[in-house]
Short mmCIF file of C-alpha atoms in Angstrom, two decimals:
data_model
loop_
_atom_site.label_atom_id
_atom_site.label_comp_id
_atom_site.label_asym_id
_atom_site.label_seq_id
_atom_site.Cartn_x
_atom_site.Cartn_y
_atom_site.Cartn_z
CA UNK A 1 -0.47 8.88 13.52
CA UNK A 2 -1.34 9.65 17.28
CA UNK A 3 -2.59 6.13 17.60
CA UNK A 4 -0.22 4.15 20.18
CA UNK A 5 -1.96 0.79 19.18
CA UNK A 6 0.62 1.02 15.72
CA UNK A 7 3.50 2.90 14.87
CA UNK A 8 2.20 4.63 11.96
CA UNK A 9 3.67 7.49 10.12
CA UNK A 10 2.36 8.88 6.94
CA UNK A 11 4.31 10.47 3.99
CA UNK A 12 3.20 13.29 2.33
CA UNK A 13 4.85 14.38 -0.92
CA UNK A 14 4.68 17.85 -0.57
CA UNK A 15 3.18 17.99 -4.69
CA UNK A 16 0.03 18.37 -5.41
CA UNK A 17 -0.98 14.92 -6.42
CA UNK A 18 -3.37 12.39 -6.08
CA UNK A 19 -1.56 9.15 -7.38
CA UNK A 20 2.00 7.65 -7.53
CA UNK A 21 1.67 7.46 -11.05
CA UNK A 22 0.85 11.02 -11.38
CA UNK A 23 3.87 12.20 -9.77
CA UNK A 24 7.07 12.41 -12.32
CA UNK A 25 9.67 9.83 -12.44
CA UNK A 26 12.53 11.46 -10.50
CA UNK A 27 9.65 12.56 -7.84
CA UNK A 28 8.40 8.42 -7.82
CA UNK A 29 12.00 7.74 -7.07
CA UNK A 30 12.44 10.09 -4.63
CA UNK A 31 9.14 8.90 -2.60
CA UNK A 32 10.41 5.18 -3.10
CA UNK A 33 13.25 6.10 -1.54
CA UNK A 34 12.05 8.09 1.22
CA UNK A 35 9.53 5.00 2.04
CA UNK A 36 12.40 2.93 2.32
CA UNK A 37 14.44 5.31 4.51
CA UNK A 38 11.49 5.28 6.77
CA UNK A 39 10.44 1.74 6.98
CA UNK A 40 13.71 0.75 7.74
CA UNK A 41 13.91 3.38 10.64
CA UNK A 42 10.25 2.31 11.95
CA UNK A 43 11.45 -1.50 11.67
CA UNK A 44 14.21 -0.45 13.65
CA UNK A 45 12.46 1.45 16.17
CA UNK A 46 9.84 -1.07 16.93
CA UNK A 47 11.30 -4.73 16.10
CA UNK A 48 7.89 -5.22 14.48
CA UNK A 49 6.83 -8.40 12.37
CA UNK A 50 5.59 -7.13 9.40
CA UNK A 51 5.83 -3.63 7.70
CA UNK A 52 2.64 -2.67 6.03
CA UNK A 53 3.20 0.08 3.04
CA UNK A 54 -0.05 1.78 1.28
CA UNK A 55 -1.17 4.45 -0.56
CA UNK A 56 -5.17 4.56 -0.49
CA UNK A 57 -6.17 7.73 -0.68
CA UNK A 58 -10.10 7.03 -0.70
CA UNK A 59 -10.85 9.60 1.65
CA UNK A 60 -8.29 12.18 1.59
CA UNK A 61 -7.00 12.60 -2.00
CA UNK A 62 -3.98 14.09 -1.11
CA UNK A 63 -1.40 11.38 -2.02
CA UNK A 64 -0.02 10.06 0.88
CA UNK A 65 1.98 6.69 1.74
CA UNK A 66 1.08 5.11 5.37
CA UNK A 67 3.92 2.99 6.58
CA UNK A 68 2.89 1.08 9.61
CA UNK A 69 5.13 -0.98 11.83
CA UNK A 70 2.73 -4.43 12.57
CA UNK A 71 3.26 -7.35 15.25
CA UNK A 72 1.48 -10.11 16.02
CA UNK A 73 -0.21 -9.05 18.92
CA UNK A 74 -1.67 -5.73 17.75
CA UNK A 75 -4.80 -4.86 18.01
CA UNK A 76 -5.88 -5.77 14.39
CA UNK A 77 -3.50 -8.43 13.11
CA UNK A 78 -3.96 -9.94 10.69
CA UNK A 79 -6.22 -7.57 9.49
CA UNK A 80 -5.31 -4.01 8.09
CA UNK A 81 -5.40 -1.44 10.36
CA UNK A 82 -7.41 0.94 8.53
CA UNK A 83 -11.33 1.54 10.79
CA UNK A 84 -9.93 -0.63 13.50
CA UNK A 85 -11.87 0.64 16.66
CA UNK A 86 -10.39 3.82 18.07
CA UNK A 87 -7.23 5.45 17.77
CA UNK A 88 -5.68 5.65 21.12
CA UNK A 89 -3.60 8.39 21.95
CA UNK A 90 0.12 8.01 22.44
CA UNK A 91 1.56 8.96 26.22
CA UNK A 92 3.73 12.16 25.48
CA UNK A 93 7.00 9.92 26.54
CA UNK A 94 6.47 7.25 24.31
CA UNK A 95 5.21 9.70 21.38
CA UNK A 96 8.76 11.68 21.95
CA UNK A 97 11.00 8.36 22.25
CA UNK A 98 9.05 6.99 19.08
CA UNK A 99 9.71 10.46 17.18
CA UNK A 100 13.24 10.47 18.66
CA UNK A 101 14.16 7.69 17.01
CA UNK A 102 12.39 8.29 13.53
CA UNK A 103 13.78 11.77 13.08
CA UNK A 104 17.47 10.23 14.03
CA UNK A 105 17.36 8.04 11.62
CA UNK A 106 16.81 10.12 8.66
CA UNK A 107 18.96 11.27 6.77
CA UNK A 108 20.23 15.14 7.55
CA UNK B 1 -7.71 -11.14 -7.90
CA UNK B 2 -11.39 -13.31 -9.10
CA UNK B 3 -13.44 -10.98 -8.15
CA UNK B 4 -15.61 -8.87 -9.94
CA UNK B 5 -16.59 -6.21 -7.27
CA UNK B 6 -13.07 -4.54 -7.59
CA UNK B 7 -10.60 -5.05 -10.56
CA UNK B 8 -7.30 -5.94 -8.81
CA UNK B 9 -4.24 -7.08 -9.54
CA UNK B 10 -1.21 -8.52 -7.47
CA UNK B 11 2.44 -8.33 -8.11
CA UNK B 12 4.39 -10.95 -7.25
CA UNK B 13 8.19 -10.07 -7.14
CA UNK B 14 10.16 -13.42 -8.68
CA UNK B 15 12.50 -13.14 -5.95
CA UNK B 16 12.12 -14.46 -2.33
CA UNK B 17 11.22 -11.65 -0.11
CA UNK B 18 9.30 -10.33 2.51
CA UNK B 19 9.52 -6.13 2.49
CA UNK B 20 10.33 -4.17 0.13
CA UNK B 21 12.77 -2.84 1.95
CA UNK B 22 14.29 -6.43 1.53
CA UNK B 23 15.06 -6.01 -2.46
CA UNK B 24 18.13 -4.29 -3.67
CA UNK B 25 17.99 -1.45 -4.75
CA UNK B 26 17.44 -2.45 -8.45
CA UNK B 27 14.69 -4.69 -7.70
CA UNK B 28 13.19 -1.83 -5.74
CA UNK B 29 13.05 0.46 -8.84
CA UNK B 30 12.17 -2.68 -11.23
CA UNK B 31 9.00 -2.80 -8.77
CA UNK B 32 7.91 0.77 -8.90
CA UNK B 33 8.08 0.38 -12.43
CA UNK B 34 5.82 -2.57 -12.63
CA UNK B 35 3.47 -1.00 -10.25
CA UNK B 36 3.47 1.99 -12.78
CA UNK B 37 3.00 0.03 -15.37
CA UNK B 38 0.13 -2.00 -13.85
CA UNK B 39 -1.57 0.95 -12.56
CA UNK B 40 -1.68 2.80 -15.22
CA UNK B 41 -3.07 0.17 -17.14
CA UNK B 42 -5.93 -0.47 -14.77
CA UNK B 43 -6.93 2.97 -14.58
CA UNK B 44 -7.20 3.17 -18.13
CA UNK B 45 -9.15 0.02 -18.49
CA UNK B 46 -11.57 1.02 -15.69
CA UNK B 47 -11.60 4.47 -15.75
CA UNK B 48 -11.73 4.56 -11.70
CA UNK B 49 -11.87 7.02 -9.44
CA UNK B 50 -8.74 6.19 -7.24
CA UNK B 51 -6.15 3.35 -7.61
CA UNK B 52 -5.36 1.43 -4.21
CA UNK B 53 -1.98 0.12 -4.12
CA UNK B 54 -0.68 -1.24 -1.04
CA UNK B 55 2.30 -4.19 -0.15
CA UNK B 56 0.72 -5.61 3.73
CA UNK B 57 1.61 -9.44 3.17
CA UNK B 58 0.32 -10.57 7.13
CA UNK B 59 -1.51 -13.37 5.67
CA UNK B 60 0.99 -14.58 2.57
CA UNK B 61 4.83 -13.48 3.36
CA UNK B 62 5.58 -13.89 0.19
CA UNK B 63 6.00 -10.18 -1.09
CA UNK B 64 3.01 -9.45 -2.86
CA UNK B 65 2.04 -5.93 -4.32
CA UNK B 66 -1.99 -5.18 -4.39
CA UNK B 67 -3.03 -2.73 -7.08
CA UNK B 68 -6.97 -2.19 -6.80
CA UNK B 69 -8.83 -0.03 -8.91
CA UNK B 70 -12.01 1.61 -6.85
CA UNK B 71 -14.96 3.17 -7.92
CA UNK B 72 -16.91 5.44 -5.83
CA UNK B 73 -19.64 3.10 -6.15
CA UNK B 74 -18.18 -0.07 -5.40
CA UNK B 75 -18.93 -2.68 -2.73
CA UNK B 76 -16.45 -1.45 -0.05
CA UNK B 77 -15.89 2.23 -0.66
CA UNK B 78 -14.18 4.09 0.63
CA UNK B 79 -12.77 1.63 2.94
CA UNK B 80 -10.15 -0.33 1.81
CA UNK B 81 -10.91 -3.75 -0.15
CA UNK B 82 -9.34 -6.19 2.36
CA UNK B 83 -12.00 -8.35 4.54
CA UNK B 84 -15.05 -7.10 2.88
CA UNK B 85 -17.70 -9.47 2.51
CA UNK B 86 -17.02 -13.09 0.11
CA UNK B 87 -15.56 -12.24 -3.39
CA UNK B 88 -17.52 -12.43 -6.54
CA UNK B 89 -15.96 -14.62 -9.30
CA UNK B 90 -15.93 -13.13 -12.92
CA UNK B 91 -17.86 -14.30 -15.64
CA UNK B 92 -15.36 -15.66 -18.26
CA UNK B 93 -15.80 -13.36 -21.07
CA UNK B 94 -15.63 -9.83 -18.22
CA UNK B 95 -12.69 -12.06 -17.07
CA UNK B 96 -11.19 -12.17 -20.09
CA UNK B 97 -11.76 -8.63 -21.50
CA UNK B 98 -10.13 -6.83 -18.64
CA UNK B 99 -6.82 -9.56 -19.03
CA UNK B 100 -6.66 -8.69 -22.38
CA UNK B 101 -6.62 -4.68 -21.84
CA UNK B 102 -4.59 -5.22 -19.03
CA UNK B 103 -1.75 -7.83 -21.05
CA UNK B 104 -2.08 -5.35 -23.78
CA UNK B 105 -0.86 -2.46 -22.10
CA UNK B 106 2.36 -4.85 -20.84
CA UNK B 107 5.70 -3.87 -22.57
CA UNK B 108 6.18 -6.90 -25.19
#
């Protein structure tokens, strides 16, 4: 998410789908793992407090699964971070080191 | 969750944890499978349009797992449940009609 006040990134199963329990088993596994691969990497990116991991879905029915890095000082603690005032874009630096250290921590 | 506006239940892993990405990797899958389980029964005990499930744990550290069934007519759609308005207790017998579909659908 281009919203600098979390680091927010957003699976998408690419399967047409609207909940986890509509995907098949091997594809449920294969999301749990990929959330794990990527909270990990997004703890370890931003030292962050708390990880918050949802799939909501109310408004785009897509499934999706946000993973959002949280600290104490954000902007909506302890709230969720879901219609929090405005996004606010990321500098292009900070967007690139973020990304940088995301994509390096994937697996290849 | 006692409160009538959304049916919602919360997993409570037995273990002491914070993330998800905190449980070995058995416990992980033992979760999804419980969140399966438990979402599948809500959605067939309340025929909703969209389940919400979502582990944020700011408040309670304790790693907790909402599952929240939403209708497109309920009190907070379609944002999510958290921090809307003062919950609405059940009356026993509603209470205990959705338990019982709910328990039912548990593996014995």
């Amino acid at each position: 998410m281009n919203d600098a006040r979390f680091p927010w990134l957003i699976l998408v199963p690419r399967v047409e789908a609207t909940e986890i329990i509509d995907l098949a088993a091997p594809d449920r596994a294969r999301l749990l793992d990929e959330i794990v691969t990527v909270s990990t990497a997004l703890r370890n990116a931003t030292h962050c407090d708390k990880l918050n991991v949802a799939a909501l879905g109310n408004l785009v029915r897509q499934l999706h699964v946000h993973v959002v890095a949280r600290l104490t000082t954000d902007a909506a603690w302890p709230r969720p971070v879901w219609g929090i005032g405005e996004a606010v874009a990321y500098q292009p630096a900070d967007r690139d080191r973020l990304a940088g250290q995301i994509l390096g921590a994937l697996p290849r």
